[in-house]
PDB file of C-alpha atoms in Angstrom:
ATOM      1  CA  UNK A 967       1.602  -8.662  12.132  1.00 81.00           C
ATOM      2  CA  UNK A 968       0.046  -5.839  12.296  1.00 88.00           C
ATOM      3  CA  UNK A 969       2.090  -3.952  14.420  1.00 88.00           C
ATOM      4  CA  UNK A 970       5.201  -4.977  12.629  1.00 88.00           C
ATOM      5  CA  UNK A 971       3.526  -3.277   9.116  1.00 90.00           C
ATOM      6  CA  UNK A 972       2.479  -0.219  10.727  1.00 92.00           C
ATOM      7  CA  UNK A 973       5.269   1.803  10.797  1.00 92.00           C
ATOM      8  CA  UNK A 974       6.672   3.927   7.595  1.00 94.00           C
ATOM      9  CA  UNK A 975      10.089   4.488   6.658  1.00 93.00           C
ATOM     10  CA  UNK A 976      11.819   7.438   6.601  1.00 94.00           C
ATOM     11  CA  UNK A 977      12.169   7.166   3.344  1.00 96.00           C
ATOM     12  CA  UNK A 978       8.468   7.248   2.880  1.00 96.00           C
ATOM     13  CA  UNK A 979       8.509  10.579   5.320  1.00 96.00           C
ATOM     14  CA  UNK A 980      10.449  12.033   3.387  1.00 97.00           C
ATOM     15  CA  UNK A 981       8.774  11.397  -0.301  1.00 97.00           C
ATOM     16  CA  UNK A 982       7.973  15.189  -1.063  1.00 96.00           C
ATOM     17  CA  UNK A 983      11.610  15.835  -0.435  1.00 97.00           C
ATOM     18  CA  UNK A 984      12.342  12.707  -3.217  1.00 97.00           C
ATOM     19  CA  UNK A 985       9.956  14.467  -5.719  1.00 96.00           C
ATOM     20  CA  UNK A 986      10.824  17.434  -5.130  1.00 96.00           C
ATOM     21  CA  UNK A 987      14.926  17.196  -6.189  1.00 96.00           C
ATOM     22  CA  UNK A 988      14.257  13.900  -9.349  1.00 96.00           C
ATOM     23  CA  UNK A 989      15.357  10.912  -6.877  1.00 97.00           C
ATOM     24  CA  UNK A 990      13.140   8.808  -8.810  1.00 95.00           C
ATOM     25  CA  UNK A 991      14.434   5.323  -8.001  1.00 96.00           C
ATOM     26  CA  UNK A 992      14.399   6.441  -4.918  1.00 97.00           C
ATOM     27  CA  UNK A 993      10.967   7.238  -4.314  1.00 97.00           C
ATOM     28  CA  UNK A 994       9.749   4.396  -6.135  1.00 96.00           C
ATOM     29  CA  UNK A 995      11.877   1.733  -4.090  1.00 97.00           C
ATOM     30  CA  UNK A 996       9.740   3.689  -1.299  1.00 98.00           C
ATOM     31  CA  UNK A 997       6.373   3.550  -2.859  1.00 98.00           C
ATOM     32  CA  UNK A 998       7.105  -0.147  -3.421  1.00 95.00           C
ATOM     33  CA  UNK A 999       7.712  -0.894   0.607  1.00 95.00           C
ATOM     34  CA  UNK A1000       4.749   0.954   1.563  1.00 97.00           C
ATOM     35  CA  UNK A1001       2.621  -1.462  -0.827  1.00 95.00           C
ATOM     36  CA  UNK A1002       4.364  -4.443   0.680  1.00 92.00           C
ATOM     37  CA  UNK A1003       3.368  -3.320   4.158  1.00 94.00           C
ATOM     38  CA  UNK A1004      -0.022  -2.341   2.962  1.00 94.00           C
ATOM     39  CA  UNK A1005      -0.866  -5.486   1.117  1.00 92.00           C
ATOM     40  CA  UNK A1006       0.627  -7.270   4.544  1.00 92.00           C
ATOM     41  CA  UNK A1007      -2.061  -5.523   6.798  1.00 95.00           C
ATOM     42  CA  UNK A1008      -4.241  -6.318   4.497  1.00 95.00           C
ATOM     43  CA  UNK A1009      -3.987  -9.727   4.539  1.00 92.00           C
ATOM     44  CA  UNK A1010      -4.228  -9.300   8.449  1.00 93.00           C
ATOM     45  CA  UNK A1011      -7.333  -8.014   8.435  1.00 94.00           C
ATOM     46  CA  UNK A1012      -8.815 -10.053   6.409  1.00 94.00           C
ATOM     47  CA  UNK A1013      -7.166 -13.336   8.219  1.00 91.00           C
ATOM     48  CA  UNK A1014      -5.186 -14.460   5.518  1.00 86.00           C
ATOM     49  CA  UNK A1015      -1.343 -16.322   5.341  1.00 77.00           C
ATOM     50  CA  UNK A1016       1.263 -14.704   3.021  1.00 77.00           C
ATOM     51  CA  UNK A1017       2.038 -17.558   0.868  1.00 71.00           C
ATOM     52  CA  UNK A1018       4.836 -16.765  -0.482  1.00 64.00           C
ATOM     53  CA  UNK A1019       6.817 -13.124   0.063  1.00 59.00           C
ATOM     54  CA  UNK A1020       5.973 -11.525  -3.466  1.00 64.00           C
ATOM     55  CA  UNK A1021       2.770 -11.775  -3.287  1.00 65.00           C
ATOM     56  CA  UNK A1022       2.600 -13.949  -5.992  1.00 71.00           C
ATOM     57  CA  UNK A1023      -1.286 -14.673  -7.040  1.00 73.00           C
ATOM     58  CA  UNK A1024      -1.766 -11.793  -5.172  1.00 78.00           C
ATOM     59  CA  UNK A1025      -4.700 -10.107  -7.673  1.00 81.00           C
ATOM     60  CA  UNK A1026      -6.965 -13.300  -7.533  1.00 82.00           C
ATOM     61  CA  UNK A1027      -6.150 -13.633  -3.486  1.00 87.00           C
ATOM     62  CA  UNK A1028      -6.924  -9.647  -2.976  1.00 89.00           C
ATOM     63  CA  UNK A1029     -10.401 -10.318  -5.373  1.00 90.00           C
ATOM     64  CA  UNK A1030     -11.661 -13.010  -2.391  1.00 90.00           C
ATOM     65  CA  UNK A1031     -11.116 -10.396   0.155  1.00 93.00           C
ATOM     66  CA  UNK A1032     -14.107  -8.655   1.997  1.00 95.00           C
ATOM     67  CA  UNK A1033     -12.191  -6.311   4.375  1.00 96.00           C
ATOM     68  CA  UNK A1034      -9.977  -4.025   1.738  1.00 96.00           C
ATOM     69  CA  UNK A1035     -10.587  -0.248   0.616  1.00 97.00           C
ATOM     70  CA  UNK A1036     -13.120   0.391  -2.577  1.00 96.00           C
ATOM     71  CA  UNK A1037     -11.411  -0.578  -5.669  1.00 96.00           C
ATOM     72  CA  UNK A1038      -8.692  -1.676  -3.950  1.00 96.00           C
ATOM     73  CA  UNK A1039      -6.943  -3.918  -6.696  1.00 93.00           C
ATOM     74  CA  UNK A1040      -7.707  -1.211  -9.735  1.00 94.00           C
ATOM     75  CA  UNK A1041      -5.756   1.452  -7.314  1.00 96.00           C
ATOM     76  CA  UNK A1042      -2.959  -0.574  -7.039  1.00 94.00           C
ATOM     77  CA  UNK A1043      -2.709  -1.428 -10.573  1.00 93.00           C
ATOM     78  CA  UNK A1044      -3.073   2.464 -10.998  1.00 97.00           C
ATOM     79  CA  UNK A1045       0.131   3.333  -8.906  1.00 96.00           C
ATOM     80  CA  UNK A1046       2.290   1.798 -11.985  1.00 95.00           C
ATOM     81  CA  UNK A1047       0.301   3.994 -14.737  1.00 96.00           C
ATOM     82  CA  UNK A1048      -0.350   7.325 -13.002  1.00 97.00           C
ATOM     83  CA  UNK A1049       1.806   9.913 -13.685  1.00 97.00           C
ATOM     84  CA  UNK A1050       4.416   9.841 -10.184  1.00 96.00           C
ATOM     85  CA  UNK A1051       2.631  12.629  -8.262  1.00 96.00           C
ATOM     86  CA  UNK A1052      -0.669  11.197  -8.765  1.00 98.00           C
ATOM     87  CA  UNK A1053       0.574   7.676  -7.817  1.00 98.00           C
ATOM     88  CA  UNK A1054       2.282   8.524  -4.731  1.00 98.00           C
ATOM     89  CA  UNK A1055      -0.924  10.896  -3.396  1.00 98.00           C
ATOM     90  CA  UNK A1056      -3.457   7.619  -4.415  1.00 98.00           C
ATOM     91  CA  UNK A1057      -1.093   5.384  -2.113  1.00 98.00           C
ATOM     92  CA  UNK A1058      -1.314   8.370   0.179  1.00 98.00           C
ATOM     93  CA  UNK A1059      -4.964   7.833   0.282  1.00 98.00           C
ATOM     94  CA  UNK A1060      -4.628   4.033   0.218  1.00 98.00           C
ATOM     95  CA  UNK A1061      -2.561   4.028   3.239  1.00 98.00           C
ATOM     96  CA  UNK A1062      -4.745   5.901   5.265  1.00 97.00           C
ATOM     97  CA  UNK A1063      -7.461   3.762   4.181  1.00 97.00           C
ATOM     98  CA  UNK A1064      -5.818   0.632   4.845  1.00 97.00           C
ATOM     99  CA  UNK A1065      -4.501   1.960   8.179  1.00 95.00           C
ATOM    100  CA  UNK A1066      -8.479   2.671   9.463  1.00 95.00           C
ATOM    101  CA  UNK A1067      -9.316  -1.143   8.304  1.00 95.00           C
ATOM    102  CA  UNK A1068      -6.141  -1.791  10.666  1.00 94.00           C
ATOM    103  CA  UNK A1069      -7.957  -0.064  13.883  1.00 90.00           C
ATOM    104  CA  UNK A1070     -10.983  -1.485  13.222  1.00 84.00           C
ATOM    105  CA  UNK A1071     -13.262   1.324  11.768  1.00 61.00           C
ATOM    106  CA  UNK A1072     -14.313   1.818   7.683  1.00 58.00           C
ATOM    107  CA  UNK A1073     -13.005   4.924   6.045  1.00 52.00           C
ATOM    108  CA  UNK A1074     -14.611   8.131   5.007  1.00 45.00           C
TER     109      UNK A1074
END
């Protein structure tokens, strides 16, 4: 499972680019992948089922979790309130944490 989250689109690659000329739907159909895949691995780590493909319950599920970045579910609520250039450097951030749980390690 893992494995099979790992990997970013090029869409994702490409989200400066996005910003950059307005293609807002765009980027946000983008952001919204990457925090499918993220909350995927993180229900890897933490060795836990996907019950159903939304996520649904998803911010009392997340809350029972030990292995997740600090103020992981406040973050994610934040992506959906922070201005878009904020929101897409926090996932940025989140990502790369959620990637180090992924290998093993804690974050910095």
């Amino acid at each position: 499972m893992i494995a099979r989250f790992s990997k970013l689109s090029n869409t994702w690659n490409h989200r400066d680019a996005l910003f950059q000329r307005g293609d807002w739907f765009v980027l946000r159909q983008a952001m919204g992948d990457v925090q499918r895949q993220m909350l995927a691995l993180v229900y890897a780590v933490n060795g836990r089922y996907v019950e159903h493909p939304y996520f649904k319950w998803n911010s009392l599920i997340i809350k029972e979790m030990t292995r997740k970045p600090d103020g992981f579910e406040e973050r994610l609520a934040s992506l959906y309130t922070l201005p878009l250039q904020e929101a897409v450097r926090e996932l940025e951030c989140l990502w790369s944490e959620v990637e180090q749980l992924t290998r093993g390690g804690a974050y910095e």
